[in-house]
mmCIF file of C-alpha atoms in Angstrom:
data_model
loop_
_atom_site.group_PDB
_atom_site.id
_atom_site.type_symbol
_atom_site.label_atom_id
_atom_site.label_comp_id
_atom_site.label_asym_id
_atom_site.label_seq_id
_atom_site.Cartn_x
_atom_site.Cartn_y
_atom_site.Cartn_z
ATOM 1 C CA UNK A 16 8.811 14.841 26.174
ATOM 2 C CA UNK A 17 5.457 13.202 26.936
ATOM 3 C CA UNK A 18 5.375 9.405 26.656
ATOM 4 C CA UNK A 19 2.783 9.438 23.929
ATOM 5 C CA UNK A 20 4.991 11.801 21.817
ATOM 6 C CA UNK A 21 7.998 9.558 22.400
ATOM 7 C CA UNK A 22 6.053 6.494 21.203
ATOM 8 C CA UNK A 23 4.542 8.256 18.242
ATOM 9 C CA UNK A 24 7.923 9.516 17.058
ATOM 10 C CA UNK A 25 9.658 6.169 17.259
ATOM 11 C CA UNK A 26 6.968 3.463 16.858
ATOM 12 C CA UNK A 27 7.309 3.288 13.105
ATOM 13 C CA UNK A 28 11.062 2.585 13.339
ATOM 14 C CA UNK A 29 10.526 0.085 16.147
ATOM 15 C CA UNK A 30 7.915 -1.805 14.232
ATOM 16 C CA UNK A 31 10.040 -1.879 11.036
ATOM 17 C CA UNK A 32 13.035 -3.152 12.962
ATOM 18 C CA UNK A 33 10.910 -5.808 14.714
ATOM 19 C CA UNK A 34 9.711 -6.986 11.329
ATOM 20 C CA UNK A 35 13.210 -7.119 9.968
ATOM 21 C CA UNK A 36 14.685 -9.154 12.825
ATOM 22 C CA UNK A 37 11.739 -11.463 12.978
ATOM 23 C CA UNK A 38 12.391 -12.486 9.350
ATOM 24 C CA UNK A 39 16.150 -13.119 10.212
ATOM 25 C CA UNK A 40 18.598 -12.632 7.434
ATOM 26 C CA UNK A 41 16.615 -9.780 5.972
ATOM 27 C CA UNK A 42 18.789 -7.230 7.605
ATOM 28 C CA UNK A 43 22.511 -6.575 7.046
ATOM 29 C CA UNK A 44 24.954 -6.849 9.922
ATOM 30 C CA UNK A 45 25.741 -3.140 9.747
ATOM 31 C CA UNK A 46 22.065 -2.170 9.779
ATOM 32 C CA UNK A 47 21.421 -4.586 12.665
ATOM 33 C CA UNK A 48 24.274 -3.016 14.680
ATOM 34 C CA UNK A 49 23.134 0.517 13.887
ATOM 35 C CA UNK A 50 19.485 -0.097 14.737
ATOM 36 C CA UNK A 51 20.535 -2.004 17.903
ATOM 37 C CA UNK A 52 22.437 0.963 19.266
ATOM 38 C CA UNK A 53 19.502 3.317 18.496
ATOM 39 C CA UNK A 54 17.166 0.865 20.298
ATOM 40 C CA UNK A 55 19.403 0.782 23.394
ATOM 41 C CA UNK A 56 19.457 4.604 23.414
ATOM 42 C CA UNK A 57 15.619 4.574 23.319
ATOM 43 C CA UNK A 58 15.468 1.969 26.076
ATOM 44 C CA UNK A 59 17.807 4.019 28.238
ATOM 45 C CA UNK A 60 15.604 7.106 27.652
ATOM 46 C CA UNK A 61 12.426 5.231 28.430
ATOM 47 C CA UNK A 62 13.908 3.760 31.649
ATOM 48 C CA UNK A 63 14.828 7.232 32.811
ATOM 49 C CA UNK A 64 11.594 9.079 32.059
ATOM 50 C CA UNK A 65 8.926 6.325 31.920
ATOM 51 C CA UNK A 66 10.223 3.592 34.290
ATOM 52 C CA UNK A 67 6.761 2.127 35.041
ATOM 53 C CA UNK A 68 5.547 2.229 31.444
ATOM 54 C CA UNK A 69 4.851 -0.765 29.233
ATOM 55 C CA UNK A 70 7.179 0.793 26.610
ATOM 56 C CA UNK A 71 10.156 -0.246 28.733
ATOM 57 C CA UNK A 72 9.054 -3.876 28.612
ATOM 58 C CA UNK A 73 8.395 -3.678 24.929
ATOM 59 C CA UNK A 74 11.842 -2.182 24.194
ATOM 60 C CA UNK A 75 13.472 -4.674 26.578
ATOM 61 C CA UNK A 76 11.925 -7.513 24.643
ATOM 62 C CA UNK A 77 12.862 -6.042 21.255
ATOM 63 C CA UNK A 78 16.438 -5.310 22.288
ATOM 64 C CA UNK A 79 16.793 -8.895 23.624
ATOM 65 C CA UNK A 80 15.712 -10.287 20.260
ATOM 66 C CA UNK A 81 18.072 -7.939 18.451
ATOM 67 C CA UNK A 82 20.931 -8.806 20.805
ATOM 68 C CA UNK A 83 20.375 -12.613 20.282
ATOM 69 C CA UNK A 84 20.384 -12.122 16.471
ATOM 70 C CA UNK A 85 23.406 -9.789 16.608
ATOM 71 C CA UNK A 86 25.608 -12.299 18.415
ATOM 72 C CA UNK A 87 24.341 -15.529 16.976
ATOM 73 C CA UNK A 88 27.086 -17.776 15.756
ATOM 74 C CA UNK A 89 27.311 -17.557 11.974
ATOM 75 C CA UNK A 90 29.913 -17.851 9.248
ATOM 76 C CA UNK A 91 32.157 -14.855 9.123
ATOM 77 C CA UNK A 92 32.308 -13.224 5.719
ATOM 78 C CA UNK A 93 34.699 -10.506 4.553
ATOM 79 C CA UNK A 94 32.048 -7.757 4.755
ATOM 80 C CA UNK A 95 31.152 -9.010 8.209
ATOM 81 C CA UNK A 96 34.787 -8.670 9.308
ATOM 82 C CA UNK A 97 34.995 -5.202 7.923
ATOM 83 C CA UNK A 98 31.710 -4.286 9.614
ATOM 84 C CA UNK A 99 33.237 -5.405 12.956
ATOM 85 C CA UNK A 100 36.101 -2.943 12.738
ATOM 86 C CA UNK A 101 34.187 -0.074 11.128
ATOM 87 C CA UNK A 102 30.877 -0.215 13.004
ATOM 88 C CA UNK A 103 30.320 -2.962 15.531
ATOM 89 C CA UNK A 104 33.502 -2.461 17.601
ATOM 90 C CA UNK A 105 33.433 1.362 17.492
ATOM 91 C CA UNK A 106 29.865 1.308 18.839
ATOM 92 C CA UNK A 107 30.931 -0.988 21.640
ATOM 93 C CA UNK A 108 33.826 1.310 22.414
ATOM 94 C CA UNK A 109 31.481 4.321 22.530
ATOM 95 C CA UNK A 110 29.081 2.561 24.899
ATOM 96 C CA UNK A 111 32.048 1.635 27.200
ATOM 97 C CA UNK A 112 33.607 5.148 27.216
ATOM 98 C CA UNK A 113 32.845 5.696 30.909
ATOM 99 C CA UNK A 114 34.402 2.344 31.791
ATOM 100 C CA UNK A 115 37.546 3.331 29.916
ATOM 101 C CA UNK A 116 37.660 6.645 31.769
ATOM 102 C CA UNK A 117 37.368 4.808 35.070
ATOM 103 C CA UNK A 118 40.156 2.454 34.082
ATOM 104 C CA UNK A 119 42.350 5.401 33.038
ATOM 105 C CA UNK A 120 41.803 7.277 36.338
ATOM 106 C CA UNK A 121 42.695 4.109 38.300
ATOM 107 C CA UNK A 122 45.830 3.472 36.255
ATOM 108 C CA UNK A 123 47.039 7.114 36.474
ATOM 109 C CA UNK A 124 46.365 7.186 40.239
ATOM 110 C CA UNK A 125 48.375 4.003 40.753
ATOM 111 C CA UNK A 126 51.099 5.361 38.458
ATOM 112 C CA UNK A 127 51.448 8.505 40.562
ATOM 113 C CA UNK A 128 51.407 6.410 43.699
ATOM 114 C CA UNK A 129 54.289 4.278 42.385
ATOM 115 C CA UNK A 130 56.130 7.327 41.216
ATOM 116 C CA UNK A 131 55.920 9.175 44.571
ATOM 117 C CA UNK A 132 56.391 6.058 46.767
ATOM 118 C CA UNK A 133 59.658 5.174 44.993
ATOM 119 C CA UNK A 134 61.417 8.510 45.556
ATOM 120 C CA UNK A 135 64.343 7.805 47.848
ATOM 121 C CA UNK A 136 62.958 4.341 48.675
ATOM 122 C CA UNK A 137 65.165 1.767 47.024
ATOM 123 C CA UNK A 138 63.573 -1.031 48.980
ATOM 124 C CA UNK A 139 60.168 -0.132 47.510
ATOM 125 C CA UNK A 140 61.592 -0.270 43.951
ATOM 126 C CA UNK A 141 63.166 -3.649 44.660
ATOM 127 C CA UNK A 142 59.886 -5.012 46.052
ATOM 128 C CA UNK A 143 57.929 -3.864 42.960
ATOM 129 C CA UNK A 144 60.495 -4.598 40.220
ATOM 130 C CA UNK A 145 62.519 -7.375 41.854
ATOM 131 C CA UNK A 146 66.153 -7.503 42.934
ATOM 132 C CA UNK A 147 67.342 -9.196 39.741
ATOM 133 C CA UNK A 148 65.884 -6.467 37.465
ATOM 134 C CA UNK A 149 67.161 -3.656 39.674
ATOM 135 C CA UNK A 150 70.660 -5.088 39.899
ATOM 136 C CA UNK A 151 70.784 -5.670 36.131
ATOM 137 C CA UNK A 152 69.641 -2.133 35.454
ATOM 138 C CA UNK A 153 72.254 -0.674 37.805
ATOM 139 C CA UNK A 154 74.920 -2.614 35.812
ATOM 140 C CA UNK A 155 73.548 -1.244 32.581
ATOM 141 C CA UNK A 156 73.599 2.320 33.910
ATOM 142 C CA UNK A 157 77.208 1.847 34.910
ATOM 143 C CA UNK A 158 77.917 0.747 31.328
ATOM 144 C CA UNK A 159 76.170 3.824 29.909
ATOM 145 C CA UNK A 160 73.288 1.816 28.460
ATOM 146 C CA UNK A 161 70.512 2.237 31.150
ATOM 147 C CA UNK A 162 67.796 0.519 29.034
ATOM 148 C CA UNK A 163 70.071 -2.138 27.664
ATOM 149 C CA UNK A 164 67.502 -4.747 28.659
ATOM 150 C CA UNK A 165 65.656 -3.954 25.422
ATOM 151 C CA UNK A 166 68.653 -5.120 23.357
ATOM 152 C CA UNK A 167 69.587 -8.239 25.235
ATOM 153 C CA UNK A 168 67.356 -10.688 23.347
ATOM 154 C CA UNK A 169 66.891 -11.735 19.749
ATOM 155 C CA UNK A 170 64.275 -9.346 18.267
ATOM 156 C CA UNK A 171 62.034 -12.128 16.938
ATOM 157 C CA UNK A 172 62.043 -14.063 20.192
ATOM 158 C CA UNK A 173 61.480 -10.857 22.093
ATOM 159 C CA UNK A 174 58.546 -9.982 19.846
ATOM 160 C CA UNK A 175 56.802 -13.344 20.470
ATOM 161 C CA UNK A 176 57.411 -13.086 24.230
ATOM 162 C CA UNK A 177 56.200 -9.513 24.556
ATOM 163 C CA UNK A 178 53.128 -9.959 22.358
ATOM 164 C CA UNK A 179 52.132 -13.115 24.290
ATOM 165 C CA UNK A 180 52.761 -11.461 27.688
ATOM 166 C CA UNK A 181 50.795 -8.259 26.928
ATOM 167 C CA UNK A 182 47.807 -10.179 25.449
ATOM 168 C CA UNK A 183 47.919 -12.424 28.541
ATOM 169 C CA UNK A 184 47.887 -9.427 30.908
ATOM 170 C CA UNK A 185 44.979 -7.919 28.969
ATOM 171 C CA UNK A 186 42.953 -11.102 29.153
ATOM 172 C CA UNK A 187 43.688 -11.377 32.901
ATOM 173 C CA UNK A 188 42.610 -7.736 33.430
ATOM 174 C CA UNK A 189 39.390 -8.507 31.617
ATOM 175 C CA UNK A 190 38.628 -11.810 33.277
ATOM 176 C CA UNK A 191 39.184 -10.308 36.737
ATOM 177 C CA UNK A 192 35.990 -8.355 36.031
ATOM 178 C CA UNK A 193 34.181 -11.567 37.012
ATOM 179 C CA UNK A 194 35.016 -10.536 40.597
ATOM 180 C CA UNK A 195 33.263 -7.141 39.986
ATOM 181 C CA UNK A 196 35.141 -4.011 38.886
ATOM 182 C CA UNK A 197 37.347 -4.385 41.975
ATOM 183 C CA UNK A 198 39.067 -7.434 40.470
ATOM 184 C CA UNK A 199 40.085 -5.520 37.310
ATOM 185 C CA UNK A 200 41.079 -2.515 39.385
ATOM 186 C CA UNK A 201 43.626 -4.606 41.277
ATOM 187 C CA UNK A 202 45.319 -5.510 37.956
ATOM 188 C CA UNK A 203 45.342 -1.884 36.841
ATOM 189 C CA UNK A 204 46.759 -0.642 40.209
ATOM 190 C CA UNK A 205 49.449 -3.277 40.046
ATOM 191 C CA UNK A 206 50.559 -2.299 36.565
ATOM 192 C CA UNK A 207 50.298 1.395 37.269
ATOM 193 C CA UNK A 208 52.472 1.157 40.337
ATOM 194 C CA UNK A 209 55.059 -0.868 38.367
ATOM 195 C CA UNK A 210 55.289 1.748 35.636
ATOM 196 C CA UNK A 211 55.505 4.604 38.215
ATOM 197 C CA UNK A 212 58.241 2.807 40.223
ATOM 198 C CA UNK A 213 60.171 1.993 37.008
ATOM 199 C CA UNK A 214 60.318 5.621 35.859
ATOM 200 C CA UNK A 215 61.000 6.934 39.416
ATOM 201 C CA UNK A 216 63.971 4.601 39.555
ATOM 202 C CA UNK A 217 65.553 6.210 36.518
ATOM 203 C CA UNK A 218 64.736 9.731 37.609
ATOM 204 C CA UNK A 219 66.873 9.168 40.699
ATOM 205 C CA UNK A 220 69.835 8.701 38.388
ATOM 206 C CA UNK A 221 68.899 11.757 36.257
ATOM 207 C CA UNK A 222 67.813 9.439 33.501
ATOM 208 C CA UNK A 223 64.113 10.182 33.647
ATOM 209 C CA UNK A 224 63.841 11.854 30.265
ATOM 210 C CA UNK A 225 65.775 9.125 28.478
ATOM 211 C CA UNK A 226 63.748 6.323 30.074
ATOM 212 C CA UNK A 227 60.396 8.076 29.538
ATOM 213 C CA UNK A 228 61.122 8.626 25.802
ATOM 214 C CA UNK A 229 62.289 5.020 25.330
ATOM 215 C CA UNK A 230 59.290 3.565 27.187
ATOM 216 C CA UNK A 231 56.791 5.776 25.318
ATOM 217 C CA UNK A 232 58.140 4.447 21.980
ATOM 218 C CA UNK A 233 56.210 1.231 22.553
ATOM 219 C CA UNK A 234 54.375 2.164 25.776
ATOM 220 C CA UNK A 235 52.070 4.719 24.147
ATOM 221 C CA UNK A 236 50.228 1.831 22.440
ATOM 222 C CA UNK A 237 50.991 -0.833 24.965
ATOM 223 C CA UNK A 238 49.948 0.957 28.115
ATOM 224 C CA UNK A 239 46.868 2.520 26.457
ATOM 225 C CA UNK A 240 45.750 -1.000 25.362
ATOM 226 C CA UNK A 241 46.240 -2.350 28.888
ATOM 227 C CA UNK A 242 44.028 0.483 30.222
ATOM 228 C CA UNK A 243 41.434 -0.251 27.544
ATOM 229 C CA UNK A 244 41.533 -3.980 28.507
ATOM 230 C CA UNK A 245 40.906 -2.840 32.083
ATOM 231 C CA UNK A 246 37.914 -0.840 30.889
ATOM 232 C CA UNK A 247 36.534 -4.049 29.248
ATOM 233 C CA UNK A 248 36.887 -5.774 32.664
ATOM 234 C CA UNK A 249 35.131 -2.951 34.450
ATOM 235 C CA UNK A 250 32.399 -3.180 31.845
ATOM 236 C CA UNK A 251 31.825 -6.853 32.584
ATOM 237 C CA UNK A 252 32.013 -6.295 36.361
ATOM 238 C CA UNK A 253 29.583 -3.369 36.213
ATOM 239 C CA UNK A 254 27.125 -5.534 34.173
ATOM 240 C CA UNK A 255 27.163 -8.068 36.959
ATOM 241 C CA UNK A 256 26.663 -5.525 39.702
ATOM 242 C CA UNK A 257 24.155 -3.283 38.010
ATOM 243 C CA UNK A 258 21.904 -5.362 35.657
ATOM 244 C CA UNK A 259 19.210 -2.713 35.482
ATOM 245 C CA UNK A 260 15.843 -4.100 34.236
ATOM 246 C CA UNK A 261 17.517 -7.106 32.650
ATOM 247 C CA UNK A 262 18.145 -10.336 34.613
ATOM 248 C CA UNK A 263 21.649 -10.417 36.183
ATOM 249 C CA UNK A 264 22.597 -13.389 34.126
ATOM 250 C CA UNK A 265 21.489 -11.787 30.837
ATOM 251 C CA UNK A 266 23.305 -8.544 31.543
ATOM 252 C CA UNK A 267 26.492 -10.331 32.699
ATOM 253 C CA UNK A 268 26.579 -12.394 29.465
ATOM 254 C CA UNK A 269 26.002 -9.253 27.476
ATOM 255 C CA UNK A 270 28.846 -7.424 29.304
ATOM 256 C CA UNK A 271 31.116 -10.451 28.755
ATOM 257 C CA UNK A 272 30.427 -10.412 25.040
ATOM 258 C CA UNK A 273 30.926 -6.702 24.679
ATOM 259 C CA UNK A 274 34.164 -6.933 26.678
ATOM 260 C CA UNK A 275 35.385 -9.846 24.629
ATOM 261 C CA UNK A 276 34.994 -7.798 21.480
ATOM 262 C CA UNK A 277 37.110 -5.060 22.939
ATOM 263 C CA UNK A 278 39.866 -7.591 23.852
ATOM 264 C CA UNK A 279 39.757 -8.975 20.344
ATOM 265 C CA UNK A 280 40.000 -5.455 18.990
ATOM 266 C CA UNK A 281 43.100 -4.767 21.092
ATOM 267 C CA UNK A 282 45.094 -7.789 19.822
ATOM 268 C CA UNK A 283 46.462 -5.990 16.690
ATOM 269 C CA UNK A 284 47.519 -3.064 18.840
ATOM 270 C CA UNK A 285 49.403 -5.344 21.266
ATOM 271 C CA UNK A 286 51.151 -6.899 18.228
ATOM 272 C CA UNK A 287 52.094 -3.496 16.885
ATOM 273 C CA UNK A 288 53.423 -2.448 20.333
ATOM 274 C CA UNK A 289 55.503 -5.689 20.535
ATOM 275 C CA UNK A 290 56.998 -4.975 17.077
ATOM 276 C CA UNK A 291 57.980 -1.456 18.183
ATOM 277 C CA UNK A 292 59.404 -2.662 21.480
ATOM 278 C CA UNK A 293 61.342 -5.509 19.905
ATOM 279 C CA UNK A 294 62.754 -3.813 16.810
ATOM 280 C CA UNK A 295 62.652 -0.051 17.537
ATOM 281 C CA UNK A 296 63.032 0.581 21.274
ATOM 282 C CA UNK A 297 66.379 -1.285 21.354
ATOM 283 C CA UNK A 298 67.845 1.547 19.262
ATOM 284 C CA UNK A 299 66.710 4.307 21.704
ATOM 285 C CA UNK A 300 70.336 5.411 22.205
ATOM 286 C CA UNK A 301 70.894 5.880 18.519
ATOM 287 C CA UNK A 302 67.624 7.502 17.459
ATOM 288 C CA UNK A 303 67.281 11.193 16.909
ATOM 289 C CA UNK A 304 64.875 12.974 19.286
ATOM 290 C CA UNK A 305 62.578 14.031 16.399
ATOM 291 C CA UNK A 306 62.272 10.413 15.275
ATOM 292 C CA UNK A 307 61.351 9.289 18.778
ATOM 293 C CA UNK A 308 58.828 12.001 19.028
ATOM 294 C CA UNK A 309 57.383 11.090 15.615
ATOM 295 C CA UNK A 310 56.875 7.502 16.683
ATOM 296 C CA UNK A 311 55.259 8.556 19.936
ATOM 297 C CA UNK A 312 52.975 11.173 18.315
ATOM 298 C CA UNK A 313 51.818 8.812 15.568
ATOM 299 C CA UNK A 314 51.117 6.091 18.110
ATOM 300 C CA UNK A 315 49.164 8.464 20.366
ATOM 301 C CA UNK A 316 47.212 9.784 17.386
ATOM 302 C CA UNK A 317 46.320 6.207 16.309
ATOM 303 C CA UNK A 318 45.016 5.324 19.761
ATOM 304 C CA UNK A 319 43.051 8.540 20.206
ATOM 305 C CA UNK A 320 41.517 8.353 16.728
ATOM 306 C CA UNK A 321 40.310 4.762 16.764
ATOM 307 C CA UNK A 322 39.353 4.476 20.457
ATOM 308 C CA UNK A 323 38.003 7.959 21.059
ATOM 309 C CA UNK A 324 37.292 10.031 18.003
ATOM 310 C CA UNK A 325 36.108 7.387 15.539
ATOM 311 C CA UNK A 326 33.485 5.796 17.946
ATOM 312 C CA UNK A 327 32.025 9.305 18.423
ATOM 313 C CA UNK A 328 31.848 9.772 14.642
ATOM 314 C CA UNK A 329 30.123 6.404 14.153
ATOM 315 C CA UNK A 330 27.679 7.056 16.966
ATOM 316 C CA UNK A 331 26.841 10.591 15.738
ATOM 317 C CA UNK A 332 26.249 9.305 12.236
ATOM 318 C CA UNK A 333 23.742 6.833 13.561
ATOM 319 C CA UNK A 334 21.998 9.628 15.562
ATOM 320 C CA UNK A 335 21.828 11.683 12.359
ATOM 321 C CA UNK A 336 20.196 8.684 10.649
ATOM 322 C CA UNK A 337 17.729 8.481 13.541
ATOM 323 C CA UNK A 338 16.915 12.185 13.289
ATOM 324 C CA UNK A 339 16.445 11.907 9.538
ATOM 325 C CA UNK A 340 14.091 8.970 9.892
ATOM 326 C CA UNK A 341 12.061 10.781 12.525
ATOM 327 C CA UNK A 342 11.868 13.856 10.285
ATOM 328 C CA UNK A 343 10.897 12.029 7.099
ATOM 329 C CA UNK A 344 8.674 9.547 9.012
#
């Protein structure tokens, strides 16, 4: 598309949006978020095809104004909170999809490394999981309750400890993005190797299926959330390394804000995972296989829908709105 055509198609919407955000308060949070994502799409397109054009500077300026208004501190209202979960966060998730994929690949690679490295190497397992944990697990295996660790504590105390620990790990994975994506990658590799070594240890005692099913009861949500937190850290680190046409400081702050929203969005999922681990996983030996599978499938569907499918739906709806405005405009 020629630059003049690109401008003619979109200038009416840009001008209207500029007028709205200049008046402040005359645009709803949902409309602000929707128009902001459209604007960033336009900016990305302009950078690619018209990098030396004045339209890039104009869109940069307009998106900066919108960004400042979008994240200005203001009183949270019920509709604002709903908008966060239904529009704002899904759009952030969509824009970070490549960062999530990078985090997933790093975690899976580390998991496979831990799995393979632990085969026949008891010393490796002890280094990764610790002597105390390995010895306790060996005792539990001898008692016929290989994953008895999940039933050793009071459920309520276990819930608070697990929820706190998982949220802490996610925040650390995110904050390590300050040291570029490499910092977050280290956390993902560490956790991936631990999970791989853990499962490999049980496979050596022909308990791989039992341990995998038990871990996936809560781990489907828990491990997915840790990977997503890693994606938030990679997003922040990437913003620092590759600021594009923005200043490095501006882009880093923007990445930090976007990543923080993702971490906030993960907290309910960590709490849900902690509930399952504290109150459900302890009964792994008594649960029917179909019930275990039901919990795992529902958990997986929840993660895939909200973090993969729903963001695509929200983004596509906004694109349809953009196409409609261009057609009718």
